[in-house]
Coordinates of C-alpha atoms and ligand atoms in Angstrom, one line a residue:
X3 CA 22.0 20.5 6.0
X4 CA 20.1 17.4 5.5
X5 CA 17.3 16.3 9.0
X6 CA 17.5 12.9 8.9
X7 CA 13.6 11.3 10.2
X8 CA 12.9 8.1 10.8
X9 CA 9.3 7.4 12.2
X10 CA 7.5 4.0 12.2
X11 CA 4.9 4.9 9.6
X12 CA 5.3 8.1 7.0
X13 CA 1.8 9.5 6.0
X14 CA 2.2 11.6 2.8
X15 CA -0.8 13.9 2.3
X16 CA -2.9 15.5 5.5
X17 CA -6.3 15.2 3.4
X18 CA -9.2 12.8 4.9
X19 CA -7.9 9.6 4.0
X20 CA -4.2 10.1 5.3
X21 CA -5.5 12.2 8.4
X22 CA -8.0 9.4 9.2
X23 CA -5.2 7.1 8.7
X24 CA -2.9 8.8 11.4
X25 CA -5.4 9.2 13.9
X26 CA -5.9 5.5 13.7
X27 CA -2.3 4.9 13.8
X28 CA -1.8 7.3 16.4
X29 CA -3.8 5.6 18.9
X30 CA -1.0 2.9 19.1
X31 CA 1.9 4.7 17.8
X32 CA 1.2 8.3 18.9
X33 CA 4.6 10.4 17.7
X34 CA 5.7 7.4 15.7
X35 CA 3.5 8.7 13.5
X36 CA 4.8 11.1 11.2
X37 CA 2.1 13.7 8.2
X38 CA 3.9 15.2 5.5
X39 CA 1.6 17.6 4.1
X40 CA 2.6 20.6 1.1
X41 CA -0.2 22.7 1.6
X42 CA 0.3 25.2 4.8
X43 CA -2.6 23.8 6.4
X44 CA -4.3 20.2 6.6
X45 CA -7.5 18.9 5.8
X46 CA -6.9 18.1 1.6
X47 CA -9.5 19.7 -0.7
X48 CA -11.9 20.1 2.1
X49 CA -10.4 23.0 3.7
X50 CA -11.9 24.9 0.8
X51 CA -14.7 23.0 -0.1
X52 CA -17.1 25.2 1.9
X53 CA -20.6 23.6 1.7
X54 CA -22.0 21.0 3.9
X55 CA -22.0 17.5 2.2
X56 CA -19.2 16.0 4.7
X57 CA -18.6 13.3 7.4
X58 CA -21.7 11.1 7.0
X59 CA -20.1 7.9 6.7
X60 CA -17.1 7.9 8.9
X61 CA -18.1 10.4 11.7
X62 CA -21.8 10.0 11.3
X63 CA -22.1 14.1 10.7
X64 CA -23.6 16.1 7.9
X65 CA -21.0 18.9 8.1
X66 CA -19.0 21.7 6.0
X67 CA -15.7 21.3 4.5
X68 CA -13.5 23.1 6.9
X69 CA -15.1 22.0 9.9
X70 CA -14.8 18.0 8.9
X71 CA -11.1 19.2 7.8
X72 CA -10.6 20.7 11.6
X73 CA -12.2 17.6 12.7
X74 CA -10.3 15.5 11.6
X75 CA -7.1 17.6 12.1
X76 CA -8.0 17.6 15.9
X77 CA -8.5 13.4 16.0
X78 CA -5.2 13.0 14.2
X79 CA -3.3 15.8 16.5
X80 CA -5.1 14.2 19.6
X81 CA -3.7 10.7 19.0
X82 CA -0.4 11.9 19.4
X83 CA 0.6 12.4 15.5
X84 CA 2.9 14.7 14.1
X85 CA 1.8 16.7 11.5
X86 CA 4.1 18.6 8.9
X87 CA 3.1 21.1 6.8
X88 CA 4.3 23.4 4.2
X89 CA 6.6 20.1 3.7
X90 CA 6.6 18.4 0.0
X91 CA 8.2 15.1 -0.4
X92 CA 9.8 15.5 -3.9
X93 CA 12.4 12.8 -4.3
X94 CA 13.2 9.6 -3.5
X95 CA 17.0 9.2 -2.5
X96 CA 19.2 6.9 -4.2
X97 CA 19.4 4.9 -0.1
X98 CA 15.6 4.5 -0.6
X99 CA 14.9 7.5 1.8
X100 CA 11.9 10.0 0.8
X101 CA 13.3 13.4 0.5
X102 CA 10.7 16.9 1.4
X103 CA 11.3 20.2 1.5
X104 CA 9.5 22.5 4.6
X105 CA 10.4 25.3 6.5
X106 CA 13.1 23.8 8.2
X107 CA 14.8 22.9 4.6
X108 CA 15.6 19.7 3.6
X109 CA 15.0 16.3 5.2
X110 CA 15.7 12.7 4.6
X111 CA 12.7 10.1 6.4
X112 CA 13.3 6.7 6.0
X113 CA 9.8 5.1 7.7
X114 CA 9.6 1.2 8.5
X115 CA 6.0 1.9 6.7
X116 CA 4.9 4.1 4.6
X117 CA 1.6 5.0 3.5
X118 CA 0.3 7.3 0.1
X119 CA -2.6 9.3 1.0
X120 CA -2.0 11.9 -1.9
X121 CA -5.2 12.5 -3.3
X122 CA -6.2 13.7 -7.4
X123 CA -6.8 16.6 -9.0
X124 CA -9.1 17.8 -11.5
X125 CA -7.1 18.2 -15.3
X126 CA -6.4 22.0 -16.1
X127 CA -8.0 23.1 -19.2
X128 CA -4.1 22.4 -20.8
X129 CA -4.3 19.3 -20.4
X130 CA -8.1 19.1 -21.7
X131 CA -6.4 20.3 -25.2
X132 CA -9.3 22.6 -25.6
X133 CA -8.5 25.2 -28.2
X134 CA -8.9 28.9 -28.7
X135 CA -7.8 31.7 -27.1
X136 CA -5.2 31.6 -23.6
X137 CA -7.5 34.2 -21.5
X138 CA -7.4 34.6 -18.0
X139 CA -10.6 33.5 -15.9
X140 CA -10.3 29.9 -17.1
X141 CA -9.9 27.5 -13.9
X142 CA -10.8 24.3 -12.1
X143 CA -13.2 23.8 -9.1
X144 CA -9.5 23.8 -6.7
X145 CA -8.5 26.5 -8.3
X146 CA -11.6 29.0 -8.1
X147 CA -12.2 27.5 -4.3
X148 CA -8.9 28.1 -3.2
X149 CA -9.5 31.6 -4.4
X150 CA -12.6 32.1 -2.8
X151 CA -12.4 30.4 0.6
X152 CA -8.8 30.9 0.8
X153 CA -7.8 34.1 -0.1
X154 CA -11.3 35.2 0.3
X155 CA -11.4 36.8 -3.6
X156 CA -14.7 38.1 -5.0
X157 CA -16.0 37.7 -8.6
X158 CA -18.5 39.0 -10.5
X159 CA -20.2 38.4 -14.4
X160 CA -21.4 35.4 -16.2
X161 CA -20.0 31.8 -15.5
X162 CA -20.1 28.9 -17.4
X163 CA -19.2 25.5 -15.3
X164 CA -17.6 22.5 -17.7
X165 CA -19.0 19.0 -16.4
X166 CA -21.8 17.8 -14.5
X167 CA -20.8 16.6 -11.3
X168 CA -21.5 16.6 -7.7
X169 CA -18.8 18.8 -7.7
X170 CA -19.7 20.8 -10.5
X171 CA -22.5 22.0 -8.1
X172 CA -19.9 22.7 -5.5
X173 CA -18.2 24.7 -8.1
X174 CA -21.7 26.9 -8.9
X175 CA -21.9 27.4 -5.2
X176 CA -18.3 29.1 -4.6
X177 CA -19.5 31.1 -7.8
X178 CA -22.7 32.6 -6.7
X179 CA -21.1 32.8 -3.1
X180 CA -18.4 34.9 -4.6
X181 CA -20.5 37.3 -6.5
X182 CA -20.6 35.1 -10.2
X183 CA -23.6 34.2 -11.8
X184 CA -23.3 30.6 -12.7
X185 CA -25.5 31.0 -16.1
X186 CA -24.8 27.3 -17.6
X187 CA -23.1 24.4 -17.1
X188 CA -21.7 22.1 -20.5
X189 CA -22.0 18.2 -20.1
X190 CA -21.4 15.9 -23.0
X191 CA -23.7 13.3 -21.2
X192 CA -27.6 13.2 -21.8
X193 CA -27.9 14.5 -18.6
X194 CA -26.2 16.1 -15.6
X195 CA -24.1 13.4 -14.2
X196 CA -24.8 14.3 -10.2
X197 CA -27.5 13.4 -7.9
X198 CA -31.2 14.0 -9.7
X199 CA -31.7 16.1 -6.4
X200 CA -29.0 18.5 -7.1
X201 CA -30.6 19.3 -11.1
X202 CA -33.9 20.9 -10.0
X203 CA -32.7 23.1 -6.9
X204 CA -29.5 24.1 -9.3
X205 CA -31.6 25.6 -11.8
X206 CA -34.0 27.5 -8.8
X207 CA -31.1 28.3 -6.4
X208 CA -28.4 29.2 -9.1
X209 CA -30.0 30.0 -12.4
X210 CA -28.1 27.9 -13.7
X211 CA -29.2 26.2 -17.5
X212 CA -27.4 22.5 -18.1
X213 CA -26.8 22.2 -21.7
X214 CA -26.5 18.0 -22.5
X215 CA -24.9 16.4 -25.1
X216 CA -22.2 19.1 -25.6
X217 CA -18.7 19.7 -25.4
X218 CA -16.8 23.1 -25.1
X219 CA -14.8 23.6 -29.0
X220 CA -13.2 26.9 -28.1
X221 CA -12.5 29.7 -25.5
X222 CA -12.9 33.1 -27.2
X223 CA -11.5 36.1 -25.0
X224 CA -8.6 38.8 -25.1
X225 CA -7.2 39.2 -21.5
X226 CA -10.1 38.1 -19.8
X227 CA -12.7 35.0 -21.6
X228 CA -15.1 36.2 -23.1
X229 CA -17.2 33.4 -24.5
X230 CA -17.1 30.0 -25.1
X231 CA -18.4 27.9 -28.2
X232 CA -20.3 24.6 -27.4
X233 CA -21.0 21.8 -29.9
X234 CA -24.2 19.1 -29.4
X235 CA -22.8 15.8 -30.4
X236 CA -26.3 14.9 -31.7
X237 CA -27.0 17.4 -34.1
X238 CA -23.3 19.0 -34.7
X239 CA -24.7 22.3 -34.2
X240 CA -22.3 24.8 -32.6
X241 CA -23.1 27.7 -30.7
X242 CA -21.7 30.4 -28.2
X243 CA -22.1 31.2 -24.2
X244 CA -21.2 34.4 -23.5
X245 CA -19.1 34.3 -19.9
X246 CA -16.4 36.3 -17.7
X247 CA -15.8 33.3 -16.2
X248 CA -15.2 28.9 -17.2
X249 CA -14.4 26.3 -14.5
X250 CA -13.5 22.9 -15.6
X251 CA -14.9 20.4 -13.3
X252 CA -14.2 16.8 -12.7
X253 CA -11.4 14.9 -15.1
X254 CA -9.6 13.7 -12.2
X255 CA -6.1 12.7 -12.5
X256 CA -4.5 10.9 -9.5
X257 CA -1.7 12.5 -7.6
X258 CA 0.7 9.5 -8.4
X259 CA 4.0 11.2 -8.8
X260 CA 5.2 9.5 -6.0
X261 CA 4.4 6.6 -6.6
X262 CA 5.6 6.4 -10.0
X263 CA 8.9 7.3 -8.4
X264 CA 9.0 4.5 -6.1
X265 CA 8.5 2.6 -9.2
X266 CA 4.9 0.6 -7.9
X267 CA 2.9 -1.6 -9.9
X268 CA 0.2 0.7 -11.6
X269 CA -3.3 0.3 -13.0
X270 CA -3.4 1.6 -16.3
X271 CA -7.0 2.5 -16.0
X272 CA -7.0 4.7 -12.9
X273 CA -3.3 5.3 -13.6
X274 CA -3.3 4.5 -9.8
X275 CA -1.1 2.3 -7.7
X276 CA -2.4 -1.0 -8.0
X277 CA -3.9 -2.4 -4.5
X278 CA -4.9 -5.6 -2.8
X279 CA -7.9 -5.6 -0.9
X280 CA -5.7 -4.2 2.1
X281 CA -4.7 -1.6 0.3
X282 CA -0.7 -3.1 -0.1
X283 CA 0.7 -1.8 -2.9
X284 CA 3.3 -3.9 -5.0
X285 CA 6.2 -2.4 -2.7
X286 CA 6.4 -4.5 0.9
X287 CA 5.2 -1.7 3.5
X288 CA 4.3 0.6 1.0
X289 CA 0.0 1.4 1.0
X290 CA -1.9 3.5 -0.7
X291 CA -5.6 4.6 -0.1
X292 CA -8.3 7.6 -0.6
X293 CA -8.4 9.4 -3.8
X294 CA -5.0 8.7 -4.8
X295 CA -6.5 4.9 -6.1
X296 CA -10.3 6.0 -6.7
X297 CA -10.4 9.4 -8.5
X298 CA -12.6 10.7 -6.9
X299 CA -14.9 8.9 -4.8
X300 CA -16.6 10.9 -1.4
X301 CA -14.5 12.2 1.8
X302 CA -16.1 10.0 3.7
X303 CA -14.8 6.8 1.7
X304 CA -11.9 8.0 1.6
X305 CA -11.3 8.7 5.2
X306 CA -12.6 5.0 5.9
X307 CA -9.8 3.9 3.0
X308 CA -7.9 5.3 6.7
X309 CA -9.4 3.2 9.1
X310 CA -8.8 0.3 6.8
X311 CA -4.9 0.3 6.5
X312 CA -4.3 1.2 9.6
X313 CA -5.0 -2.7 10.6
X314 CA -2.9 -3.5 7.2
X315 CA -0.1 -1.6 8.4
X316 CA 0.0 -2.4 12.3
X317 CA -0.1 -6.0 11.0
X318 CA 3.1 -5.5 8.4
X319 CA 5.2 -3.7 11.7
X320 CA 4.3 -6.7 13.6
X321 CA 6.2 -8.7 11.0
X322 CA 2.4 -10.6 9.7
X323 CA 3.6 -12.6 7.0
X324 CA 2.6 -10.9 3.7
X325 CA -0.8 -12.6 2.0
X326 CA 0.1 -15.4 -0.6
X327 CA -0.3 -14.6 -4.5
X328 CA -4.2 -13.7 -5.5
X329 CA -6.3 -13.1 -9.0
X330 CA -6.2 -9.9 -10.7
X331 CA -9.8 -7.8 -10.7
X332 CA -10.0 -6.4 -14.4
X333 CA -13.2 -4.7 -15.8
X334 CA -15.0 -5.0 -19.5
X335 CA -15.8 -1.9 -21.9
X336 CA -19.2 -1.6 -19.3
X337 CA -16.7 0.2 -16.6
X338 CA -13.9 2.0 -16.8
X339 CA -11.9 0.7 -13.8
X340 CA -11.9 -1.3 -10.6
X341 CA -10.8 -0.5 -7.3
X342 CA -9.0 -2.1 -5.6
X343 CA -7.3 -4.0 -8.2
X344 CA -6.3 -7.9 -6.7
X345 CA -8.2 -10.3 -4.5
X346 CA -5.9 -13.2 -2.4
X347 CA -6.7 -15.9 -0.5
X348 CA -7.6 -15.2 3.3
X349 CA -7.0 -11.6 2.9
X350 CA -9.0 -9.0 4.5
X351 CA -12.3 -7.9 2.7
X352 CA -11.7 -4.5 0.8
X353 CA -13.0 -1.3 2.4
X354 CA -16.7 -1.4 3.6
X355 CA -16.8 -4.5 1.6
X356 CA -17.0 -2.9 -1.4
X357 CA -15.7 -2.6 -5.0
X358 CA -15.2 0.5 -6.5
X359 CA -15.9 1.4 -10.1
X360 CA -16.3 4.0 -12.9
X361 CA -18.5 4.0 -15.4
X362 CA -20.0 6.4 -18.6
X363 CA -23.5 5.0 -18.5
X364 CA -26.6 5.8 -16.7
X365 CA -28.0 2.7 -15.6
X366 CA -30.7 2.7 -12.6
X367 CA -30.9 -1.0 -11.9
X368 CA -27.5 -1.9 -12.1
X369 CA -26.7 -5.8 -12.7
X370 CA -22.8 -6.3 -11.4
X371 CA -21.4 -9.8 -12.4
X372 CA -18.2 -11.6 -11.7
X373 CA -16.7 -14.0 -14.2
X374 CA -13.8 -16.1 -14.0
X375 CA -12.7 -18.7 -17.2
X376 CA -15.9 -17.7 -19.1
X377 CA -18.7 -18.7 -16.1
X378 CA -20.3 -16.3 -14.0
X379 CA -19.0 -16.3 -10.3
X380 CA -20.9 -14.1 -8.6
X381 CA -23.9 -11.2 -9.3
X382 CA -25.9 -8.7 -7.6
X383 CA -28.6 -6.1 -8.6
X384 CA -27.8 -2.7 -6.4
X385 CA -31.0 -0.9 -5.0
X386 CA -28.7 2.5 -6.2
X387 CA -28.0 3.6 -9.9
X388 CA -24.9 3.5 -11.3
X389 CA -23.6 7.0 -13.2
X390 CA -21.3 8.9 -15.0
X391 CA -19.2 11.3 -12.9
X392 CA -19.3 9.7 -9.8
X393 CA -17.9 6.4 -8.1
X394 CA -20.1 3.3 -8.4
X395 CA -19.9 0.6 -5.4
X396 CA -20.9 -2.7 -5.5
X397 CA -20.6 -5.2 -2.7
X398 CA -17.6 -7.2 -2.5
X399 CA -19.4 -10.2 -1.9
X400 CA -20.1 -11.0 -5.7
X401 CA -16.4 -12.3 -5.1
X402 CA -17.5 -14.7 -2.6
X403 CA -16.7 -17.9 -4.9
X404 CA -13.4 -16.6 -6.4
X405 CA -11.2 -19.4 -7.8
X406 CA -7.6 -18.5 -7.1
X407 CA -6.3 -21.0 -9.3
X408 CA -8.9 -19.8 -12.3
X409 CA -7.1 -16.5 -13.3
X410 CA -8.7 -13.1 -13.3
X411 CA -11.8 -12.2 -12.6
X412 CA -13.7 -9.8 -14.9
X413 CA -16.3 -7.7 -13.5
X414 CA -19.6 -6.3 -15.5
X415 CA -22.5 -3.9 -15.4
X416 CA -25.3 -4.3 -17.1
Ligands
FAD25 C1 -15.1 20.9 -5.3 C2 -15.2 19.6 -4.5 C3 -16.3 19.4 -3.7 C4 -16.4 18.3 -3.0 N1 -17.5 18.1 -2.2 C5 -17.6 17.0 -1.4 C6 -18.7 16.8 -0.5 O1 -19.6 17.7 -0.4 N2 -18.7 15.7 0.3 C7 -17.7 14.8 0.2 O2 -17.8 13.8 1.0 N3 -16.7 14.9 -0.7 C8 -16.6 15.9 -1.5 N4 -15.6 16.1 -2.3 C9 -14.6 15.0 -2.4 C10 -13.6 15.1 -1.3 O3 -13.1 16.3 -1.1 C11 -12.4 14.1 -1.5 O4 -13.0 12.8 -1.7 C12 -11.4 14.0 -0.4 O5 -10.8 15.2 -0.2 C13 -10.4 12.9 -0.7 O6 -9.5 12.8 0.3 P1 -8.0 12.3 0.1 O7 -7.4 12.3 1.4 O8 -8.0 11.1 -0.7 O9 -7.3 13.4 -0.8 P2 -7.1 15.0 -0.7 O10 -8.2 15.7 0.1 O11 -6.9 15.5 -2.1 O12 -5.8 15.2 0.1 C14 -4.5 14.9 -0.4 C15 -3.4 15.7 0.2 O13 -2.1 15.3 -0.2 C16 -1.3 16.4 -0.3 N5 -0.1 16.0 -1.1 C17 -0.2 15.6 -2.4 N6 1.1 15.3 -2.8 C18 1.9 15.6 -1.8 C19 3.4 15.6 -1.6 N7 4.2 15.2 -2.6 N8 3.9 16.0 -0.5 C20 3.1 16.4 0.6 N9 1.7 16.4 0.5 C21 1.2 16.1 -0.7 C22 -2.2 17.4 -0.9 O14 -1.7 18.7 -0.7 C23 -3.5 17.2 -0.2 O15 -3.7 18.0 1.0 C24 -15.4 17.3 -3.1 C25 -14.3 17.5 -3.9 C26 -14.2 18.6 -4.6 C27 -13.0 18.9 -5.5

């Protein structure tokens, strides 16, 4: 048997972005509100991210993972919302209607809105092609958190952490938490990607060596790894790491199954649903925001991606007319990608008034200039760096003198 549902807005994915989203909702629609969510409990990758680092934007809190997911779980619950877990949308019917699956089997929702909060995830050392051996002990930050702060599993040995992110820090954490010894972690940049103040207090705190310039050539191990072999692209000299343990961190991948089914417009760079500045995807009442379109930016951003379509969408139910034609915002080989990904006339600002972007360089002073037909638009030098492994954000208003009969608008960093 088929339960037929059809609330005013669908929510797909109960992390901070789609939470945030339905508690906003909630406050007008309460029930009409509807979270699908395939993990057993919500909250997204911070119910076992279990450091503080959380909430410092959107609640104003330095908090832990699980407590901002609670948080967060509570608002959404409070505004009335209903919340659905263990329940994966899978399909989209032939009548248009998203199918799930949850412990009451099968439904059928057909929303009047509907909104993609599904996140990213970090690429499995498959997809990474990295060859050698197929032991076991080879796994990404999700992976080795949901272990540890899930299922509460202990480890012990030598690890070796692939990547130099903010969350490649989180990962050394969980490690040393969970008995590991996080003994090196492999970037092929010049430097660890994340914050300068995360490098010295990882190498007191954890032990832990970063070896630059390097890129992992093969996993040696018979049942369990045993070793991996590291190559400097500077000098081509290879050389081994002796571990129990790898996690690949980073190499996110958006969660966009769904919307490839729906069939949306998508940027080939994030390989994300392409969005306006208020976060409408090319599908009439279908939005998308958090990770899903920046992979991956803070919880904190992407809660406020929440706040922000929430006025988008309250706007489409009331029947608001939908925003006129705009420019396309493309990037140049200085950044990988921009979010969101069209400006139009009179619409909204984008989130917090910024642009999102990716990039591979260190640069400390960062220059970001619009251009439009060959001539400079707009500029601004940020007071932040911009660097590899983490999202970059520039203020929007560098698109203040946007031409929309000009065509698009490239964007660079210099
Ligand atoms: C190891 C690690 C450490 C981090 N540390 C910090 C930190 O200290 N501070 C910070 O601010 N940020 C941190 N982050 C980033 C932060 O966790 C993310 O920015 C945030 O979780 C993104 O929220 P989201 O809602 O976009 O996606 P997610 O949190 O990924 O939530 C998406 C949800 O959608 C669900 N979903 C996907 N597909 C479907 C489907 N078909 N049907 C139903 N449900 C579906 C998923 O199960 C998931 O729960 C960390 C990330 C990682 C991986």
């Amino acid at each position: 048997m088929v339960t037929e549902l059809n609330p005013k807005v669908l929510i797909i994915g109960a992390g901070p972005s789609g939470l945030t989203a339905a508690a906003e909702l909630g406050k007008s629609l309460g029930s009409e509100v509807l979270v699908v969510e395939r993990e057993a409990t919500p909250g997204g990758i911070p119910r076992h991210s279990d450091h503080p680092g959380y909430g410092m934007r959107d609640l104003k809190r330095f908090m832990s993972g699980p407590a901002y997911a609670r948080k967060l779980t509570q608002a959404a619950e409070d505004a009335g919302v209903t919340i659905l877990t263990s329940t994966q949308v899978t399909n989209i019917g032939a009548d248009g209607a998203l199918e799930a699956t949850g412990p009451t089997g099968r439904l059928s929702i057909k929303p009047e809105a509907l909104v993609l909060a599904t996140g990213a995830r970090e690429r499995p050392r498959m997809a990474r092609r990295v060859p050698g051996d197929r032991p076991d002990g080879v796994l990404t930050t999700g992976q080795l958190q949901n272990m540890v702060h899930m299922h509460d599993q202990k480890l012990s040995g030598r690890a070796v952490i692939i990547g130099g992110e903010l969350v490649s820090w989180s990962a050394a954490l969980t490690l040393k938490e969970a008995g590991a010894k996080p003994v090196a972690l492999v970037t092929k940049y010049p430097r660890s990607e994340s914050y300068r103040v995360f490098r010295g207090p990882g190498k007191v705190l954890f032990g832990t060596r970063v070896v630059p310039n390097s890129t992992v050539t093969r996993i040696i191990g018979k049942g369990q790894v045993s070793a991996i072999e590291v190559e400097n692209s500077e000098t081509g000299e290879r050389s081994t790491i002796e571990t129990d343990w790898v996690v690949f961190t980073g190499d996110w991948v958006p969660d966009h199954e769904i919307a490839r089914m729906l069939g949306l417009e998508m940027d080939p760079a994030t390989k994300s649903p392409k969005v306006d500045t208020g976060l409408r995807t090319s599908r009439p009442g279908t939005f998308a925001i958090g990770n899903l379109l920046h992979p991956v930016d803070t919880a904190d951003v992407a809660a406020l991606d929440g706040k922000h379509v929430a006025n988008q969408v309250l706007a489409y139910l009331g029947g608001a007319s939908a925003p006129t034609d705009g420019v396309d915002l493309e990037v140049d080989s200085s950044l990988r990608w921009v979010s969101p990904n069209i400006i139009r006339p009179g619409d909204t600002a984008p989130s917090r008034e910024r642009l999102l972007f990716w990039t591979d360089e260190y640069i400390a002073r960062p220059t970001v200039e619009a251009r439009q037909g060959g001539k400079v638009i707009g500029s601004t030098r940020t007071s932040w760096p911009a660097a590899p492994g983490r999202v970059f954000r520039a203020p929007s208003s560098i698109l203040g003198k946007v031409d929309y009969t000009a065509g698009p608008v490239t964007i660079t960093v210099r």
